[in-house]
Short mmCIF file of C-alpha atoms in Angstrom, two decimals:
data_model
loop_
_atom_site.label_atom_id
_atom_site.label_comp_id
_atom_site.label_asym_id
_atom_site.label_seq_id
_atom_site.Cartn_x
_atom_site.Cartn_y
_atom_site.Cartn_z
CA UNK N 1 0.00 0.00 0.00
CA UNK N 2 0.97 4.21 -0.32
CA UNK N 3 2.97 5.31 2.27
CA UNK N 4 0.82 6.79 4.95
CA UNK N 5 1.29 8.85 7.92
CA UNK N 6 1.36 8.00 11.49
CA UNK N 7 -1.46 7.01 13.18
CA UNK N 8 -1.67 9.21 16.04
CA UNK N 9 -4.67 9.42 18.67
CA UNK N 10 -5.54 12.81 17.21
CA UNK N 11 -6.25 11.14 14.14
CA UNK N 12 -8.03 7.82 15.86
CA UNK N 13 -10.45 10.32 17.61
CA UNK N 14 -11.88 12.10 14.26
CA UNK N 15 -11.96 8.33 12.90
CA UNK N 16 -14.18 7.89 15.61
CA UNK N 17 -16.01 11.07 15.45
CA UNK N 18 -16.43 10.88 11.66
CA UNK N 19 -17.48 6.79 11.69
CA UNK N 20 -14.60 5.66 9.63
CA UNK N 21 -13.82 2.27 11.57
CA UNK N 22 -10.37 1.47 13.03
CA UNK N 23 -8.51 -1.94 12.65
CA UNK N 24 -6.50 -3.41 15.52
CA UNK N 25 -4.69 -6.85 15.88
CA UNK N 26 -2.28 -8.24 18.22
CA UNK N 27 1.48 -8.09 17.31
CA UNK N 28 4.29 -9.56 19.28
CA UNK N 29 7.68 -8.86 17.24
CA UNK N 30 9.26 -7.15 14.55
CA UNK N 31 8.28 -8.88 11.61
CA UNK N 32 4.42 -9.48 12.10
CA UNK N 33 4.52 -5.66 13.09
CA UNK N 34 6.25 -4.46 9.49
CA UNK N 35 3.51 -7.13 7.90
CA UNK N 36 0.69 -5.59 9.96
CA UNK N 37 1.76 -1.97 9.40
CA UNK N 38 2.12 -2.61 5.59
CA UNK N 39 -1.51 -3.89 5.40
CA UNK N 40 -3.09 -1.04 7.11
CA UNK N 41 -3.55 -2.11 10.48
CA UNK N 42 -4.42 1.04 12.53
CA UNK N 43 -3.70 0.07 15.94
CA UNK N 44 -0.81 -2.46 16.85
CA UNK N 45 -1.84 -3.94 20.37
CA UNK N 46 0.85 -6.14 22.39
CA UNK N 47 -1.32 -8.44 23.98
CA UNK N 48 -0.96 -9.94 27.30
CA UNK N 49 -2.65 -12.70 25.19
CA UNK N 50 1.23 -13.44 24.52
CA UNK N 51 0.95 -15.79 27.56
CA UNK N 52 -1.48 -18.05 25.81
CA UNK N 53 -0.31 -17.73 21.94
CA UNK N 54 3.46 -17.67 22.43
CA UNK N 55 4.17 -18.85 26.01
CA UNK N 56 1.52 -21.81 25.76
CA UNK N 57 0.32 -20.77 29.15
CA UNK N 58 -3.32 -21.65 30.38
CA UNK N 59 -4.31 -18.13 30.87
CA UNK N 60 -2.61 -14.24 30.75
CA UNK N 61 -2.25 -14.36 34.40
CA UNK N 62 1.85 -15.63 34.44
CA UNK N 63 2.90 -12.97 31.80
CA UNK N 64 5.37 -10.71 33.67
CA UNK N 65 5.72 -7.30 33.11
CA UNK N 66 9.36 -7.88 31.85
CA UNK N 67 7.66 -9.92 29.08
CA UNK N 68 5.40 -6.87 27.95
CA UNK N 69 8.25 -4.42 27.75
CA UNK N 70 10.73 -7.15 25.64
CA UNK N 71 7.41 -7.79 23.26
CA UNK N 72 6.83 -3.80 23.15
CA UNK N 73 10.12 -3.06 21.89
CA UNK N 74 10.73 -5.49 19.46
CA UNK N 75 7.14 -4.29 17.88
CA UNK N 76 8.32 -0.61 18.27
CA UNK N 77 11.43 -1.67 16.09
CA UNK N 78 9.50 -3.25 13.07
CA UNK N 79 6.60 -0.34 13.38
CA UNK N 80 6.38 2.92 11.62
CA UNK N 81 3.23 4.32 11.54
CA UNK N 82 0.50 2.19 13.53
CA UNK N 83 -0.34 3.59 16.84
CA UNK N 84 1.11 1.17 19.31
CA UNK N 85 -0.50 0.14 22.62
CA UNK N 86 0.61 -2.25 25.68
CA UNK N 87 -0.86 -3.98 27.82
CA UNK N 88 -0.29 -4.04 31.42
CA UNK N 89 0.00 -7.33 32.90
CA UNK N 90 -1.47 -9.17 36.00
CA UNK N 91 -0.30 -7.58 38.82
CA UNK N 92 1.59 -4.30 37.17
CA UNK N 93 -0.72 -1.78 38.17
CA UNK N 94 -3.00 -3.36 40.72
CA UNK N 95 -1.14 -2.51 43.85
CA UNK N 96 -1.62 1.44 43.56
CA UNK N 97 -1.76 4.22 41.15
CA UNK N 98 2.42 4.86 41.81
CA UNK N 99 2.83 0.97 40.60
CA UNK N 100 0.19 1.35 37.64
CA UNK N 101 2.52 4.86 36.66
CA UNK N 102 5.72 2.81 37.09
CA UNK N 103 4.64 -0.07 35.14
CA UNK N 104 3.38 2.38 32.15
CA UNK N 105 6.53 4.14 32.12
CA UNK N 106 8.03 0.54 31.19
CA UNK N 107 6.13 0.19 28.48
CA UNK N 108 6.36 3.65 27.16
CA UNK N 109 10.10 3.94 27.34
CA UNK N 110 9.86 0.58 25.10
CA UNK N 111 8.13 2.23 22.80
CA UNK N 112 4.32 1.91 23.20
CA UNK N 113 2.12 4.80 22.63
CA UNK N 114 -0.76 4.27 25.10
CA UNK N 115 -1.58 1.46 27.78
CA UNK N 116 -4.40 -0.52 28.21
CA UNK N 117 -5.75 -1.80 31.51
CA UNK N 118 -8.35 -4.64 32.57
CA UNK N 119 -10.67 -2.29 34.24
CA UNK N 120 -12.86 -2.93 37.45
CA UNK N 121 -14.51 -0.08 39.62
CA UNK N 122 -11.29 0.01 41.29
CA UNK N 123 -9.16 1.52 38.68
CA UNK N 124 -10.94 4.99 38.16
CA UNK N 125 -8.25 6.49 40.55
CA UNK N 126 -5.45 4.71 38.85
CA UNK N 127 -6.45 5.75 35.25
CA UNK N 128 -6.94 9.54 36.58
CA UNK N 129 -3.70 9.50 38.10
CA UNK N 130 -1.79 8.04 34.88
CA UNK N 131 -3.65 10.04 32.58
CA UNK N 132 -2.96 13.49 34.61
CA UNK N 133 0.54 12.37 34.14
CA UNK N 134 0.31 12.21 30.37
CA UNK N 135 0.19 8.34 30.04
CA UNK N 136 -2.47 7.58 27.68
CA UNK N 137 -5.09 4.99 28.90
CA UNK N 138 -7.41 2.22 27.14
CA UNK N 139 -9.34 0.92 29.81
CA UNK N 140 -10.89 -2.73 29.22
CA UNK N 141 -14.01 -3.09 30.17
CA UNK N 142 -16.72 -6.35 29.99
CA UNK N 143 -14.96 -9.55 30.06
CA UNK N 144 -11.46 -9.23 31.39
CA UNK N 145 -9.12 -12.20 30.79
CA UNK N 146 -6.85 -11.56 34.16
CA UNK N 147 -9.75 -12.27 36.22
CA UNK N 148 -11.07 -15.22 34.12
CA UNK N 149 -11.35 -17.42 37.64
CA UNK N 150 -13.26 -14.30 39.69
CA UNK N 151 -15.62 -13.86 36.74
CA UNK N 152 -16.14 -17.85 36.60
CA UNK N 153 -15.07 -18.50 33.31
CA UNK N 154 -15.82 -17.03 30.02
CA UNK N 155 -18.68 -15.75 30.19
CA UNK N 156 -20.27 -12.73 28.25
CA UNK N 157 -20.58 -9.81 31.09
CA UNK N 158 -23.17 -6.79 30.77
CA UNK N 159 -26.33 -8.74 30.34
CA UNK N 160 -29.75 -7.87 32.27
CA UNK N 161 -29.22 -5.08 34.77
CA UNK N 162 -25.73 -5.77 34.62
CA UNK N 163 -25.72 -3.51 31.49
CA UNK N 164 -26.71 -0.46 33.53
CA UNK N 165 -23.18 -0.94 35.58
CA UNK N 166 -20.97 -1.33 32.51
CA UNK N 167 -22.46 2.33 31.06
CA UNK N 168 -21.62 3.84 34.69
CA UNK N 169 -17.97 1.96 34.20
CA UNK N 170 -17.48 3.56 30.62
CA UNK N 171 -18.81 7.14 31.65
CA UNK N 172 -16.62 7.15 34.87
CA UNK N 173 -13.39 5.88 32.98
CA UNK N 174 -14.33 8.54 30.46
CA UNK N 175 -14.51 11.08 33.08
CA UNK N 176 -11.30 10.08 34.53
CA UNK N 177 -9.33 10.62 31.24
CA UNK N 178 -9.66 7.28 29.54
CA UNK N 179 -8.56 8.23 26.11
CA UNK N 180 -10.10 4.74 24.50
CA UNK N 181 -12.78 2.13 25.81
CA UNK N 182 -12.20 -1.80 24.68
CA UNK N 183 -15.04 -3.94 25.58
CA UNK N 184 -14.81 -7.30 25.23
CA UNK N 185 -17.75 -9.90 25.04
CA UNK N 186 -20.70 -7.98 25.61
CA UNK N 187 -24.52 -7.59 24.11
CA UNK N 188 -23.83 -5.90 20.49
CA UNK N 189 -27.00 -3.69 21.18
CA UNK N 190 -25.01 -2.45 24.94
CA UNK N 191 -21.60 -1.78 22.75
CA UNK N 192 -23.69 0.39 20.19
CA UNK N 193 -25.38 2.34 23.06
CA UNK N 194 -21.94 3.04 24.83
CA UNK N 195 -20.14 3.77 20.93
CA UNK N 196 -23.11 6.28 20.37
CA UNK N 197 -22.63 8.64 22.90
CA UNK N 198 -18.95 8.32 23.53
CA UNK N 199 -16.28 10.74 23.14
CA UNK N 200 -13.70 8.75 22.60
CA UNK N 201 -13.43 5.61 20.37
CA UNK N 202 -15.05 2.44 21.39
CA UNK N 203 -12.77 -0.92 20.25
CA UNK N 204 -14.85 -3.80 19.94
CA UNK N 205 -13.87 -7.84 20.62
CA UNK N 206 -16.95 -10.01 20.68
CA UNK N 207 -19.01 -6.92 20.92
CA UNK N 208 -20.92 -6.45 17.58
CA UNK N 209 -20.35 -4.44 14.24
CA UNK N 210 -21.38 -0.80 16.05
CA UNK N 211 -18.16 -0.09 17.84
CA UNK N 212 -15.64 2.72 16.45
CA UNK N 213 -13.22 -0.67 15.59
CA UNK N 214 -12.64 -4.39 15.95
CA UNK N 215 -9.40 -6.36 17.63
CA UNK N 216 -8.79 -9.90 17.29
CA UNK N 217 -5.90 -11.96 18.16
CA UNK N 218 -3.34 -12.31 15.05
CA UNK N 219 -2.78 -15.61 16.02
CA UNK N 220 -6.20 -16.64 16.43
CA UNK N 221 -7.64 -15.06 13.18
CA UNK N 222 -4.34 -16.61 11.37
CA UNK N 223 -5.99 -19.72 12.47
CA UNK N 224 -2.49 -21.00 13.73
CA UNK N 225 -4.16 -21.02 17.85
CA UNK N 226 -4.53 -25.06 18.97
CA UNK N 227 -7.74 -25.53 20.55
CA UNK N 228 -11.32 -23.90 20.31
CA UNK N 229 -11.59 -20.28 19.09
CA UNK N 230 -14.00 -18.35 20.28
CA UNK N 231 -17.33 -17.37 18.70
CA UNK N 232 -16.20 -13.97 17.63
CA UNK N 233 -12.89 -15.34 15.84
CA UNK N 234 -12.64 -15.51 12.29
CA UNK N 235 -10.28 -17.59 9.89
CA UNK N 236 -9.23 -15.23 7.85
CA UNK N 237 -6.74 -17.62 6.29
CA UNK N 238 -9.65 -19.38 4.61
CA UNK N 239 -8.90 -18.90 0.76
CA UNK N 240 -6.18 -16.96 1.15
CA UNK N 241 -2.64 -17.50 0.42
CA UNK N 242 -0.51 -15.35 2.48
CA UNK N 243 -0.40 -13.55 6.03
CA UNK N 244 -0.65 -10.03 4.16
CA UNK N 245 -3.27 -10.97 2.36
CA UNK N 246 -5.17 -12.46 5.08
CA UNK N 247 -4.10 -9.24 7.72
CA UNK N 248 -5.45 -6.71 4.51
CA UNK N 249 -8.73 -8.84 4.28
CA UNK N 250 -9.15 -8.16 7.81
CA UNK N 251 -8.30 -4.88 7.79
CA UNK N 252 -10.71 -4.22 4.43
CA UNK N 253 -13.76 -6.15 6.16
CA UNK N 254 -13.70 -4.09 9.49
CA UNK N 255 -13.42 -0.95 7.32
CA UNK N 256 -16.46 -1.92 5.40
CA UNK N 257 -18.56 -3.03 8.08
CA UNK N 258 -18.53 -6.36 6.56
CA UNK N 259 -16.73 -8.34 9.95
CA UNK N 260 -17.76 -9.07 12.35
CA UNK N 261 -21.38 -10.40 11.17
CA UNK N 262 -23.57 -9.82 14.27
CA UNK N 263 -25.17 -13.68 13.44
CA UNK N 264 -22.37 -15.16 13.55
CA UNK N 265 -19.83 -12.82 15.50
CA UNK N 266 -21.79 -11.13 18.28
CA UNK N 267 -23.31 -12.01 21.40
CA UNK N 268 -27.55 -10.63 22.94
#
């Protein structure tokens, strides 16, 4: 593809504003990030998913911070104009706000451009406090895979009257300088109530076609995870012949509205 400029959050607010939808994968090193960032991919996201696609762990509750800040900086080398985000892992940031600001300085100084945090009720202090100190915050929301064992297993969050208390978690994460909301499996009609009124974008995983963007796991929509994918994965190997091609037809189906397919993708 044409050169293009860097993605900057400037520019993935007004994609937001103006409807134009926003592609993010997974990337763990160098290469898969010059692949990714060739095809279009708007957001690179170093996923604390590592633990279960590289490390062949159980869950993302072993990955170690160290981990997230050697992944970072090998995807910061093979990047040049996707905006890059981090996770922080189990553990980082859960202690206090000075441990969350510590942790995202790690990350930063490796090269990520904002950090993303599994979210509870909890963290509205610690997002305020990182984002006042000009660390910019995703805050995960709905299903969060570090707390897979509290939550009792996968199970899709923000159903019922639950949904009331995932809109009072988005608004106060919002309000707290969240500069990006990722929900992950919740009811597609909850994620296009939250998208509609919120100022900043709305990245959807197992959360229907309304969000500002869609993020899957490279590995899983490579179709090169063992075991059971989830409902809202799609092989998007499946007649074609290369990892570009497959990472552009991603990227060219979220921008067209045409993945995920709320039948087959999406969760009531």
């Amino acid at each position: 593809m044409s050169e293009r400029k860097p993605v900057t959050l400037h520019r993935l607010q007004e994609m937001h504003a103006s409807g134009e939808k926003i592609a993010m994968l997974t990337c763990y090193d160098a290469a898969f990030a010059h692949v990714l960032d060739q095809a279009g991919v708007d957001i690179l996201l170093v996923g604390d998913s590592l633990g279960t696609v590289l490390q062949a762990e159980s869950t993302t509750t072993p990955v170690q911070l160290a981990d997230m800040v050697y992944h970072t900086r090998l995807v910061a080398r093979g990047n040049k104009t996707a905006w890059l985000l981090g996770d922080l892992p189990f553990g980082s940031y859960h202690e206090s706000p000075q441990q969350a600001w510590r942790s995202s300085l790690a990350l930063m100084q490796a090269g990520a451009h904002m950090v993303k945090l599994e979210c509870g009720d909890w963290a509205v202090d610690t997002v305020r406090f990182l984002t006042a100190r000009g660390i910019p915050v995703c805050a995960h929301l709905g299903f969060t895979p570090q707390t897979v064992s509290a939550l009792g297993g996968f199970k899709v969050q923000g159903r019922g009257a639950a949904a009331e208390h995932v809109k009072e978690q988005a608004r106060a994460f919002v309000e707290a300088g969240a500069q990006m909301l990722l929900f992950e499996m919740i009811p597609a009609a909850l994620a296009r109530e939250i998208t509609a009124w919120s100022p900043v974008p709305v990245i959807g995983i197992g959360a229907g076609l309304d969000c500002s963007g869609q993020v899957l796991v490279l590995h899983d929509m490579l179709d090169i995870t063992p075991g059971r994918r989830p409902r809202f994965v799609k092989n998007f190997m499946s007649g074609t012949d290369s990892i570009a091609g497959a990472v552009a037809r991603y990227v060219a189906e979220v921008k067209s509205g045409q993945f995920p397919d709320e039948a087959v993708h999406a969760f009531t």
